[in-house]
Short mmCIF file of C-alpha atoms and ligand atoms in Angstrom, two decimals:
data_model
loop_
_atom_site.label_atom_id
_atom_site.label_comp_id
_atom_site.label_asym_id
_atom_site.label_seq_id
_atom_site.Cartn_x
_atom_site.Cartn_y
_atom_site.Cartn_z
CA MET A 161 -33.31 159.81 9.22
CA LYS A 162 -35.34 156.27 9.87
CA GLU A 163 -37.78 156.54 12.97
CA VAL A 164 -37.17 154.58 15.23
CA LEU A 165 -39.77 151.43 16.05
CA ILE A 166 -39.30 149.95 19.79
CA LEU A 167 -40.64 146.46 19.96
CA LEU A 168 -41.37 144.78 23.68
CA TYR A 169 -41.93 141.19 23.88
CA GLY A 170 -42.03 138.12 25.84
CA GLY A 171 -43.43 139.60 29.52
CA ARG A 172 -44.48 138.08 32.46
CA SER A 173 -47.68 136.88 31.08
CA ALA A 174 -48.46 133.06 30.58
CA GLU A 175 -49.08 134.28 26.68
CA ARG A 176 -45.00 135.46 26.35
CA GLU A 177 -44.70 132.75 23.55
CA VAL A 178 -47.59 134.18 21.83
CA SER A 179 -46.09 137.78 22.33
CA VAL A 180 -42.57 136.45 20.90
CA LEU A 181 -44.42 135.07 17.41
CA SER A 182 -46.52 137.99 17.21
CA ALA A 183 -43.06 140.40 17.51
CA GLU A 184 -41.20 138.64 15.49
CA SER A 185 -43.90 138.37 12.61
CA VAL A 186 -43.34 142.65 12.62
CA MET A 187 -39.53 143.02 12.97
CA ARG A 188 -39.87 141.07 9.50
CA ALA A 189 -42.44 142.89 8.00
CA VAL A 190 -42.01 146.96 8.95
CA ASP A 191 -41.31 148.96 6.28
CA TYR A 192 -37.33 149.29 6.73
CA SER A 193 -36.84 152.28 4.64
CA LYS A 194 -38.80 154.03 7.41
CA HIS A 195 -37.73 152.67 10.31
CA THR A 196 -35.14 150.75 12.07
CA VAL A 197 -36.29 148.73 15.44
CA LYS A 198 -34.71 148.43 19.09
CA THR A 199 -36.13 144.87 20.48
CA PHE A 200 -36.33 145.01 24.30
CA PHE A 201 -36.97 141.44 25.57
CA ILE A 202 -39.05 141.20 28.83
CA SER A 203 -38.40 138.44 30.79
CA HIS A 204 -40.86 136.04 32.65
CA GLN A 205 -39.31 137.39 35.71
CA GLY A 206 -40.38 141.09 34.46
CA ASP A 207 -36.64 142.13 33.30
CA PHE A 208 -36.21 144.39 30.69
CA ILE A 209 -33.45 143.13 28.52
CA LYS A 210 -32.20 144.86 25.62
CA THR A 211 -31.89 142.39 22.38
CA GLN A 212 -31.18 143.01 18.91
CA GLU A 213 -31.17 146.47 16.51
CA PHE A 214 -32.18 145.67 12.98
CA ASP A 215 -31.66 148.91 10.49
CA GLU A 216 -32.96 146.34 7.46
CA LYS A 217 -35.11 143.08 6.69
CA PRO A 218 -33.71 140.28 9.10
CA ASP A 219 -32.77 136.92 7.49
CA GLU A 220 -35.11 134.33 7.74
CA ASP A 221 -32.98 132.24 9.98
CA GLU A 222 -32.71 134.71 12.04
CA LYS A 223 -35.08 134.89 15.43
CA LEU A 224 -35.92 137.20 18.25
CA MET A 225 -34.02 136.41 21.53
CA THR A 226 -35.72 134.67 23.92
CA ASN A 227 -35.14 133.43 27.67
CA SER A 228 -33.02 130.19 26.35
CA THR A 229 -30.46 132.67 24.10
CA VAL A 230 -30.71 135.72 26.46
CA GLU A 231 -27.98 137.19 29.00
CA LEU A 232 -30.50 137.44 32.05
CA SER A 233 -27.49 139.73 32.83
CA ALA A 234 -27.66 141.82 30.67
CA LYS A 235 -30.82 143.67 31.84
CA ILE A 236 -31.57 147.33 32.09
CA LYS A 237 -33.74 149.85 33.82
CA PRO A 238 -37.03 149.66 32.46
CA SER A 239 -37.11 153.47 32.15
CA ASP A 240 -33.36 153.07 29.75
CA ILE A 241 -35.60 152.39 26.58
CA TYR A 242 -36.46 155.84 26.20
CA GLU A 243 -35.29 157.21 23.09
CA GLU A 244 -36.42 160.68 22.24
CA GLY A 245 -38.75 160.63 19.00
CA ALA A 246 -39.26 156.61 19.18
CA VAL A 247 -42.53 154.77 19.07
CA VAL A 248 -42.94 152.27 21.01
CA PHE A 249 -45.19 148.91 19.93
CA PRO A 250 -46.31 146.47 23.13
CA VAL A 251 -46.80 143.79 21.13
CA LEU A 252 -47.38 141.68 24.59
CA HIS A 253 -50.73 139.70 25.23
CA GLY A 254 -51.94 139.03 29.03
CA PRO A 255 -51.82 140.44 32.20
CA MET A 256 -48.75 143.16 32.72
CA GLY A 257 -48.76 143.74 28.60
CA GLU A 258 -52.37 144.37 27.60
CA ASP A 259 -54.02 145.36 31.39
CA GLY A 260 -52.69 148.95 30.98
CA SER A 261 -49.73 148.85 33.16
CA ILE A 262 -46.98 148.77 30.84
CA GLN A 263 -49.42 151.72 28.56
CA GLY A 264 -49.16 153.86 32.04
CA PHE A 265 -45.49 153.55 32.32
CA LEU A 266 -45.32 154.29 28.28
CA GLU A 267 -47.50 157.56 29.28
CA ILE A 268 -44.99 158.57 32.17
CA LEU A 269 -42.01 158.37 29.91
CA LYS A 270 -43.87 160.17 27.24
CA MET A 271 -43.28 157.76 24.43
CA PRO A 272 -45.87 157.43 21.77
CA TYR A 273 -46.80 153.90 21.69
CA ILE A 274 -49.36 151.67 19.92
CA GLY A 275 -52.48 150.18 20.67
CA PRO A 276 -55.10 150.58 23.62
CA ASN A 277 -55.04 153.50 26.23
CA ILE A 278 -54.63 152.68 29.95
CA THR A 279 -58.77 152.42 30.01
CA ALA A 280 -58.82 150.24 26.79
CA ALA A 281 -56.67 147.67 28.10
CA SER A 282 -57.35 147.83 31.34
CA VAL A 283 -61.31 147.54 30.98
CA THR A 284 -60.50 144.88 28.62
CA MET A 285 -58.18 142.40 30.10
CA ASP A 286 -61.08 141.97 32.84
CA LYS A 287 -63.82 140.05 31.28
CA ILE A 288 -65.83 141.00 34.36
CA MET A 289 -65.40 144.51 33.65
CA THR A 290 -66.05 144.45 30.53
CA LYS A 291 -69.74 142.60 30.97
CA HIS A 292 -70.31 145.73 33.27
CA VAL A 293 -69.14 148.31 30.98
CA LEU A 294 -70.69 146.76 28.14
CA ASP A 295 -73.56 146.36 29.71
CA THR A 296 -74.77 149.53 29.87
CA VAL A 297 -74.72 150.43 26.29
CA GLY A 298 -76.77 147.34 25.32
CA VAL A 299 -74.22 144.92 23.99
CA PRO A 300 -75.42 141.33 23.70
CA GLN A 301 -73.11 139.13 26.32
CA VAL A 302 -74.06 135.66 27.72
CA PRO A 303 -75.31 135.84 31.20
CA TYR A 304 -72.69 134.68 33.93
CA VAL A 305 -72.08 134.43 38.24
CA ALA A 306 -68.86 136.13 38.31
CA VAL A 307 -66.97 134.26 41.65
CA ILE A 308 -64.72 137.46 43.15
CA GLY A 309 -62.38 135.01 45.93
CA GLN A 310 -62.26 132.40 47.26
CA GLU A 311 -64.40 132.16 49.60
CA SER A 312 -67.83 132.29 48.24
CA ILE A 313 -67.31 129.39 45.98
CA ALA A 314 -70.13 127.47 47.67
CA GLU A 315 -72.54 130.02 47.71
CA LYS A 316 -71.24 130.65 43.64
CA ILE A 317 -71.29 127.14 42.75
CA GLN A 318 -75.67 127.21 43.90
CA GLU A 319 -75.73 130.89 42.10
CA VAL A 320 -74.55 129.16 38.46
CA GLU A 321 -76.99 125.86 39.55
CA ASP A 322 -79.71 128.46 39.50
CA ASN A 323 -79.26 130.45 37.23
CA LEU A 324 -77.11 129.02 34.15
CA VAL A 325 -77.18 125.80 32.14
CA PHE A 326 -74.87 123.15 31.72
CA PRO A 327 -71.84 123.50 30.02
CA VAL A 328 -70.73 126.54 31.53
CA PHE A 329 -67.49 127.75 30.81
CA VAL A 330 -65.15 128.77 33.85
CA LYS A 331 -62.43 131.81 32.98
CA PRO A 332 -60.07 133.96 34.92
CA ALA A 333 -61.06 137.43 34.59
CA ASN A 334 -57.47 138.58 33.19
CA MET A 335 -56.18 136.24 31.25
CA GLY A 336 -56.15 135.03 27.21
CA SER A 337 -55.36 132.35 24.65
CA SER A 338 -57.92 130.29 26.52
CA VAL A 339 -55.15 130.00 29.90
CA GLY A 340 -57.06 128.81 32.52
CA ILE A 341 -60.34 128.02 30.77
CA SER A 342 -62.23 124.91 31.09
CA LYS A 343 -65.87 123.90 29.69
CA ILE A 344 -67.53 122.21 32.62
CA ASP A 345 -70.79 120.13 31.48
CA SER A 346 -72.12 118.80 35.51
CA VAL A 347 -71.91 120.71 38.76
CA ASP A 348 -69.57 117.89 39.83
CA GLN A 349 -66.84 119.20 37.63
CA LEU A 350 -67.35 123.26 38.77
CA GLU A 351 -65.48 123.46 42.02
CA ASP A 352 -62.31 121.99 40.27
CA GLY A 353 -62.65 124.13 37.13
CA LEU A 354 -63.20 127.08 39.58
CA ARG A 355 -59.96 126.02 41.57
CA GLU A 356 -57.81 126.06 38.31
CA ALA A 357 -59.25 129.50 36.93
CA PHE A 358 -58.02 130.87 40.46
CA LYS A 359 -54.67 130.12 40.06
CA TYR A 360 -54.14 132.83 37.55
CA ASP A 361 -56.75 135.36 38.92
CA ASN A 362 -58.61 135.87 42.23
CA ARG A 363 -61.72 137.42 39.88
CA VAL A 364 -63.10 134.46 37.86
CA LEU A 365 -66.14 134.10 35.79
CA VAL A 366 -68.49 130.94 34.98
CA GLU A 367 -70.13 131.81 31.46
CA GLN A 368 -73.55 130.49 30.20
CA GLY A 369 -71.93 128.10 27.43
CA VAL A 370 -73.06 128.73 24.02
CA ASP A 371 -73.68 126.72 20.81
CA ALA A 372 -72.35 128.76 18.57
CA ARG A 373 -69.93 129.83 15.52
CA GLU A 374 -67.05 131.78 16.82
CA ILE A 375 -67.02 134.80 14.43
CA GLU A 376 -64.24 137.90 15.00
CA VAL A 377 -64.45 141.99 13.67
CA ALA A 378 -61.41 143.70 13.75
CA VAL A 379 -61.16 147.33 14.47
CA LEU A 380 -58.74 150.29 13.96
CA GLY A 381 -58.62 153.68 14.89
CA ASN A 382 -58.94 156.36 17.73
CA LEU A 383 -61.50 159.03 17.30
CA ASP A 384 -62.51 157.57 13.94
CA VAL A 385 -63.37 153.90 14.04
CA LYS A 386 -62.88 151.10 11.16
CA ALA A 387 -64.51 148.11 11.38
CA THR A 388 -63.75 144.98 9.01
CA LEU A 389 -66.18 142.76 7.65
CA ALA A 390 -66.34 139.39 10.01
CA GLY A 391 -64.08 136.67 10.05
CA GLU A 392 -64.85 132.99 11.25
CA VAL A 393 -63.23 130.29 13.36
CA VAL A 394 -63.86 127.22 12.24
CA LYS A 395 -63.03 124.66 14.37
CA ASP A 396 -63.25 120.78 14.74
CA VAL A 397 -62.53 120.81 18.84
CA ALA A 398 -65.45 121.10 21.66
CA PHE A 399 -63.37 124.83 22.31
CA TYR A 400 -60.41 126.81 21.00
CA ASP A 401 -58.22 125.78 23.63
CA TYR A 402 -54.43 126.67 23.87
CA ASN A 403 -53.32 123.96 22.33
CA SER A 404 -56.01 124.25 18.83
CA LYS A 405 -54.95 127.84 18.87
CA TYR A 406 -51.11 127.36 19.11
CA ILE A 407 -50.05 123.93 18.92
CA ASP A 408 -52.34 121.94 17.34
CA ASN A 409 -53.22 123.94 13.92
CA LYS A 410 -56.55 122.59 13.65
CA ILE A 411 -58.22 126.19 12.90
CA THR A 412 -58.93 127.61 9.60
CA MET A 413 -60.24 130.62 9.46
CA ASP A 414 -62.58 132.09 7.38
CA ILE A 415 -62.75 136.05 6.05
CA PRO A 416 -65.25 136.68 5.24
CA ALA A 417 -67.38 134.84 7.51
CA HIS A 418 -70.49 132.96 5.67
CA VAL A 419 -72.90 134.83 7.74
CA ASP A 420 -76.30 136.93 6.69
CA GLU A 421 -76.19 140.35 5.79
CA LYS A 422 -77.90 141.43 8.73
CA VAL A 423 -75.59 139.94 11.07
CA MET A 424 -72.85 140.88 10.18
CA LYS A 425 -74.01 144.43 9.80
CA ASN A 426 -75.17 143.61 13.10
CA LEU A 427 -71.45 142.59 14.32
CA ARG A 428 -69.83 145.56 12.93
CA HIS A 429 -72.00 147.71 14.22
CA TYR A 430 -71.71 146.48 17.88
CA ALA A 431 -68.09 145.76 17.34
CA LYS A 432 -67.37 149.91 17.13
CA LEU A 433 -69.85 150.52 19.97
CA ALA A 434 -68.03 148.54 21.99
CA TYR A 435 -65.06 149.43 21.30
CA ARG A 436 -65.90 153.46 21.37
CA THR A 437 -67.76 152.75 25.04
CA VAL A 438 -64.22 151.24 26.25
CA ASN A 439 -62.32 154.10 24.71
CA GLY A 440 -60.58 151.83 22.73
CA SER A 441 -57.41 153.40 20.68
CA GLY A 442 -55.11 152.19 18.03
CA LEU A 443 -56.64 148.38 17.97
CA SER A 444 -59.15 145.25 18.80
CA ARG A 445 -60.56 142.14 18.01
CA CYS A 446 -64.04 142.00 19.04
CA ASP A 447 -65.27 138.45 19.21
CA PHE A 448 -69.07 137.40 19.03
CA PHE A 449 -70.84 134.12 19.55
CA VAL A 450 -73.51 133.45 16.61
CA THR A 451 -76.21 131.05 17.08
CA LYS A 452 -77.93 128.88 14.78
CA GLU A 453 -80.90 131.32 14.85
CA GLY A 454 -78.90 134.08 14.29
CA ASP A 455 -78.61 135.32 17.64
CA PHE A 456 -75.28 136.72 18.61
CA TYR A 457 -73.53 137.73 21.83
CA LEU A 458 -69.98 139.73 22.34
CA ASN A 459 -67.89 137.19 24.00
CA GLU A 460 -64.34 139.47 24.80
CA ILE A 461 -62.56 142.27 23.19
CA ASN A 462 -58.65 141.84 22.68
CA ALA A 463 -56.83 145.06 22.75
CA ILE A 464 -54.10 143.53 21.64
CA PRO A 465 -54.95 140.39 19.64
CA GLY A 466 -52.60 137.95 18.45
CA PHE A 467 -50.23 139.40 15.97
CA THR A 468 -48.60 137.01 13.65
CA GLN A 469 -48.87 137.71 9.69
CA PHE A 470 -51.06 134.57 9.98
CA SER A 471 -53.22 135.95 12.74
CA MET A 472 -56.91 136.69 12.64
CA TYR A 473 -56.65 140.22 12.83
CA PRO A 474 -54.29 141.54 10.37
CA LEU A 475 -55.60 139.05 7.95
CA LEU A 476 -59.32 140.14 8.43
CA TRP A 477 -57.57 143.87 7.18
CA GLU A 478 -56.08 142.41 4.42
CA ASN A 479 -59.08 141.07 2.96
CA MET A 480 -60.65 145.07 3.62
CA GLY A 481 -57.31 145.61 1.06
CA LEU A 482 -54.81 146.76 4.53
CA PRO A 483 -51.65 144.61 3.90
CA TYR A 484 -49.88 143.39 7.15
CA ALA A 485 -46.60 146.05 6.56
CA ASP A 486 -49.33 149.04 5.65
CA LEU A 487 -51.21 148.25 8.81
CA ILE A 488 -48.37 148.06 11.03
CA GLU A 489 -47.70 151.89 9.87
CA GLU A 490 -51.37 153.19 9.93
CA LEU A 491 -50.92 151.88 13.80
CA ILE A 492 -47.04 153.44 14.33
CA ASN A 493 -49.83 156.86 12.86
CA LEU A 494 -52.38 156.57 15.36
CA GLY A 495 -50.14 155.90 18.32
CA LYS A 496 -48.15 159.36 17.23
CA GLU A 497 -51.41 160.91 17.03
CA ALA A 498 -52.60 159.32 20.29
CA PHE A 499 -49.51 160.93 21.89
CA GLU A 500 -50.07 164.37 20.55
CA VAL A 501 -53.40 164.16 21.73
CA ARG A 502 -51.73 163.11 25.49
CA GLU A 503 -49.05 165.76 25.66
P1 ATP B 64 -58.09 134.89 23.41
O1 ATP B 64 -57.07 133.99 22.91
O2 ATP B 64 -59.03 135.00 22.37
O3 ATP B 64 -57.69 135.96 24.03
P2 ATP B 64 -59.73 133.62 25.85
O4 ATP B 64 -58.22 133.52 27.17
O5 ATP B 64 -59.55 135.58 26.72
O6 ATP B 64 -59.23 133.87 24.43
P3 ATP B 64 -62.22 133.46 25.05
O7 ATP B 64 -62.14 133.69 24.45
O8 ATP B 64 -62.96 133.73 26.41
O9 ATP B 64 -60.82 133.05 26.21
O10 ATP B 64 -62.73 131.48 25.42
C1 ATP B 64 -61.95 131.07 24.95
C2 ATP B 64 -62.95 129.75 24.33
O11 ATP B 64 -63.31 129.33 24.86
C3 ATP B 64 -63.46 130.64 22.95
O12 ATP B 64 -62.84 130.54 21.50
C4 ATP B 64 -64.75 129.24 22.78
O13 ATP B 64 -64.25 128.65 22.24
C5 ATP B 64 -64.63 128.91 24.06
N1 ATP B 64 -65.70 129.56 24.92
C6 ATP B 64 -65.40 130.52 25.84
N2 ATP B 64 -66.81 131.35 26.31
C7 ATP B 64 -67.52 129.95 25.71
C8 ATP B 64 -68.78 130.12 25.90
N3 ATP B 64 -69.48 130.78 26.96
N4 ATP B 64 -69.51 129.30 25.47
C9 ATP B 64 -68.97 128.45 24.36
N5 ATP B 64 -67.50 128.47 24.25
C10 ATP B 64 -67.18 129.10 24.72
MG1 MG B 65 -59.08 137.06 25.20
MG1 MG B 66 -56.16 137.34 24.27
MG1 MG B 67 -61.16 135.12 22.94
#
C-alpha cells in the first residue's frame, strides 16, 4: 500500500501564489513508488476544496487547480481532509498557514504533518515575538522599534528618530515575501510606511536598515538538528521585495556563499541555536545580514520557506548532497516522528 501524502496549498494569506508554486514543485518531485498525492486547495476566503489526486508523476503541462480553475461550490468541511495513515504537507506561507493555526488544526485531527509545530510556527511568524525570544539567548539582531496598534504612531515616530538611523525598514510583524514592507529614507516618509504595514497587521516593526549581504542557512530536523552551509541571495536591487523575488527574477543564488570560514561557522551555529530556541521542528530557513566588516545579524526565521525546486532552501540541501526528492522523504519522516512523540 502506498502512503498518502496530502498537500494543502493556496491559503488565505497574501502569499498564496507562492504557495501554489511550491506545492506544484512538490507534486512533481514526490517519489510515486512510495506515495500517492491528494491535493486540497484553500481559497482566499478559507474554503477547502478537494482538487486532484496523483498516483504517478503528473505530466509537465498538468497544473494545480487554483481560484480560476476550481469549482468553489465543491468545497468540503476542513475536517474532511482526514484520512487514516495519511501525512499532510501544509505547503502554505504566511498567516493562517505558517503561524500555527493549520498546525493546531492538524493536531486536533490527529494527523502527522510536515514542518513547524504550533510554537515554532507562531513564534517565527511574528517578527516582534521572534526578536524577544532570540534576544534571551544572545542571537545578534538589528535594533528596532515595535509599534503595536495605530494609536501610538506619533510617539513611535519620535522613538524611531531617537533610537534608529535612516534608512529604516518598516514591516508588518506577521507576513512574508516582503508583502507590506517598505524602505524608509527619511522621517517624513515614515508615517506612510507605517500605514502600509498596518494594512496587513496591527503589529508592526521599524528596523534599523543595514548595508549588508543577505545570507541564508537551511535547518532540518526535530531534536537532532542539521544546518547547511550558507547561501547568498545576490541582488542588484535596493531590497529584496516581492517583485524581485517572484516577478523580475533579478536574483541569483551563490551556494555556498563566499564568506570567511569563521563567519560561516557562526552563521550555522546561530541558525541552529535560533531554531532550537523557538522549538523548531521539520525545517526552517534562517536568514542573516552580513556586513562588510563581518558583523552579522539574524533577520528572520522562515518556518515554511519557499519550497520550489529552485528555491534557496532545497538548493542549500542539494549542495549538501540531499536532492529535492530525498529532502521531501526526509521531511515526511520527520513529520511522522514528531507525530509519534505527540501521540
Ligand atoms: P521572506 O519572503 O523571506 O519571508 P519577509 O517578508 O519575511 O521575507 P524580510 O526578510 O524581513 O521580509 O525583509 C524583506 C527584505 O527586505 C530582506 O530580504 C532585505 O532585502 C530587506 N530588509 C529587511 N530588513 C532589512 C534591514 N533591517 N536592513 C536592510 N535590509 C532589510
Ligand atoms: Mg519571512
Ligand atoms: Mg516567509
Ligand atoms: Mg526574508
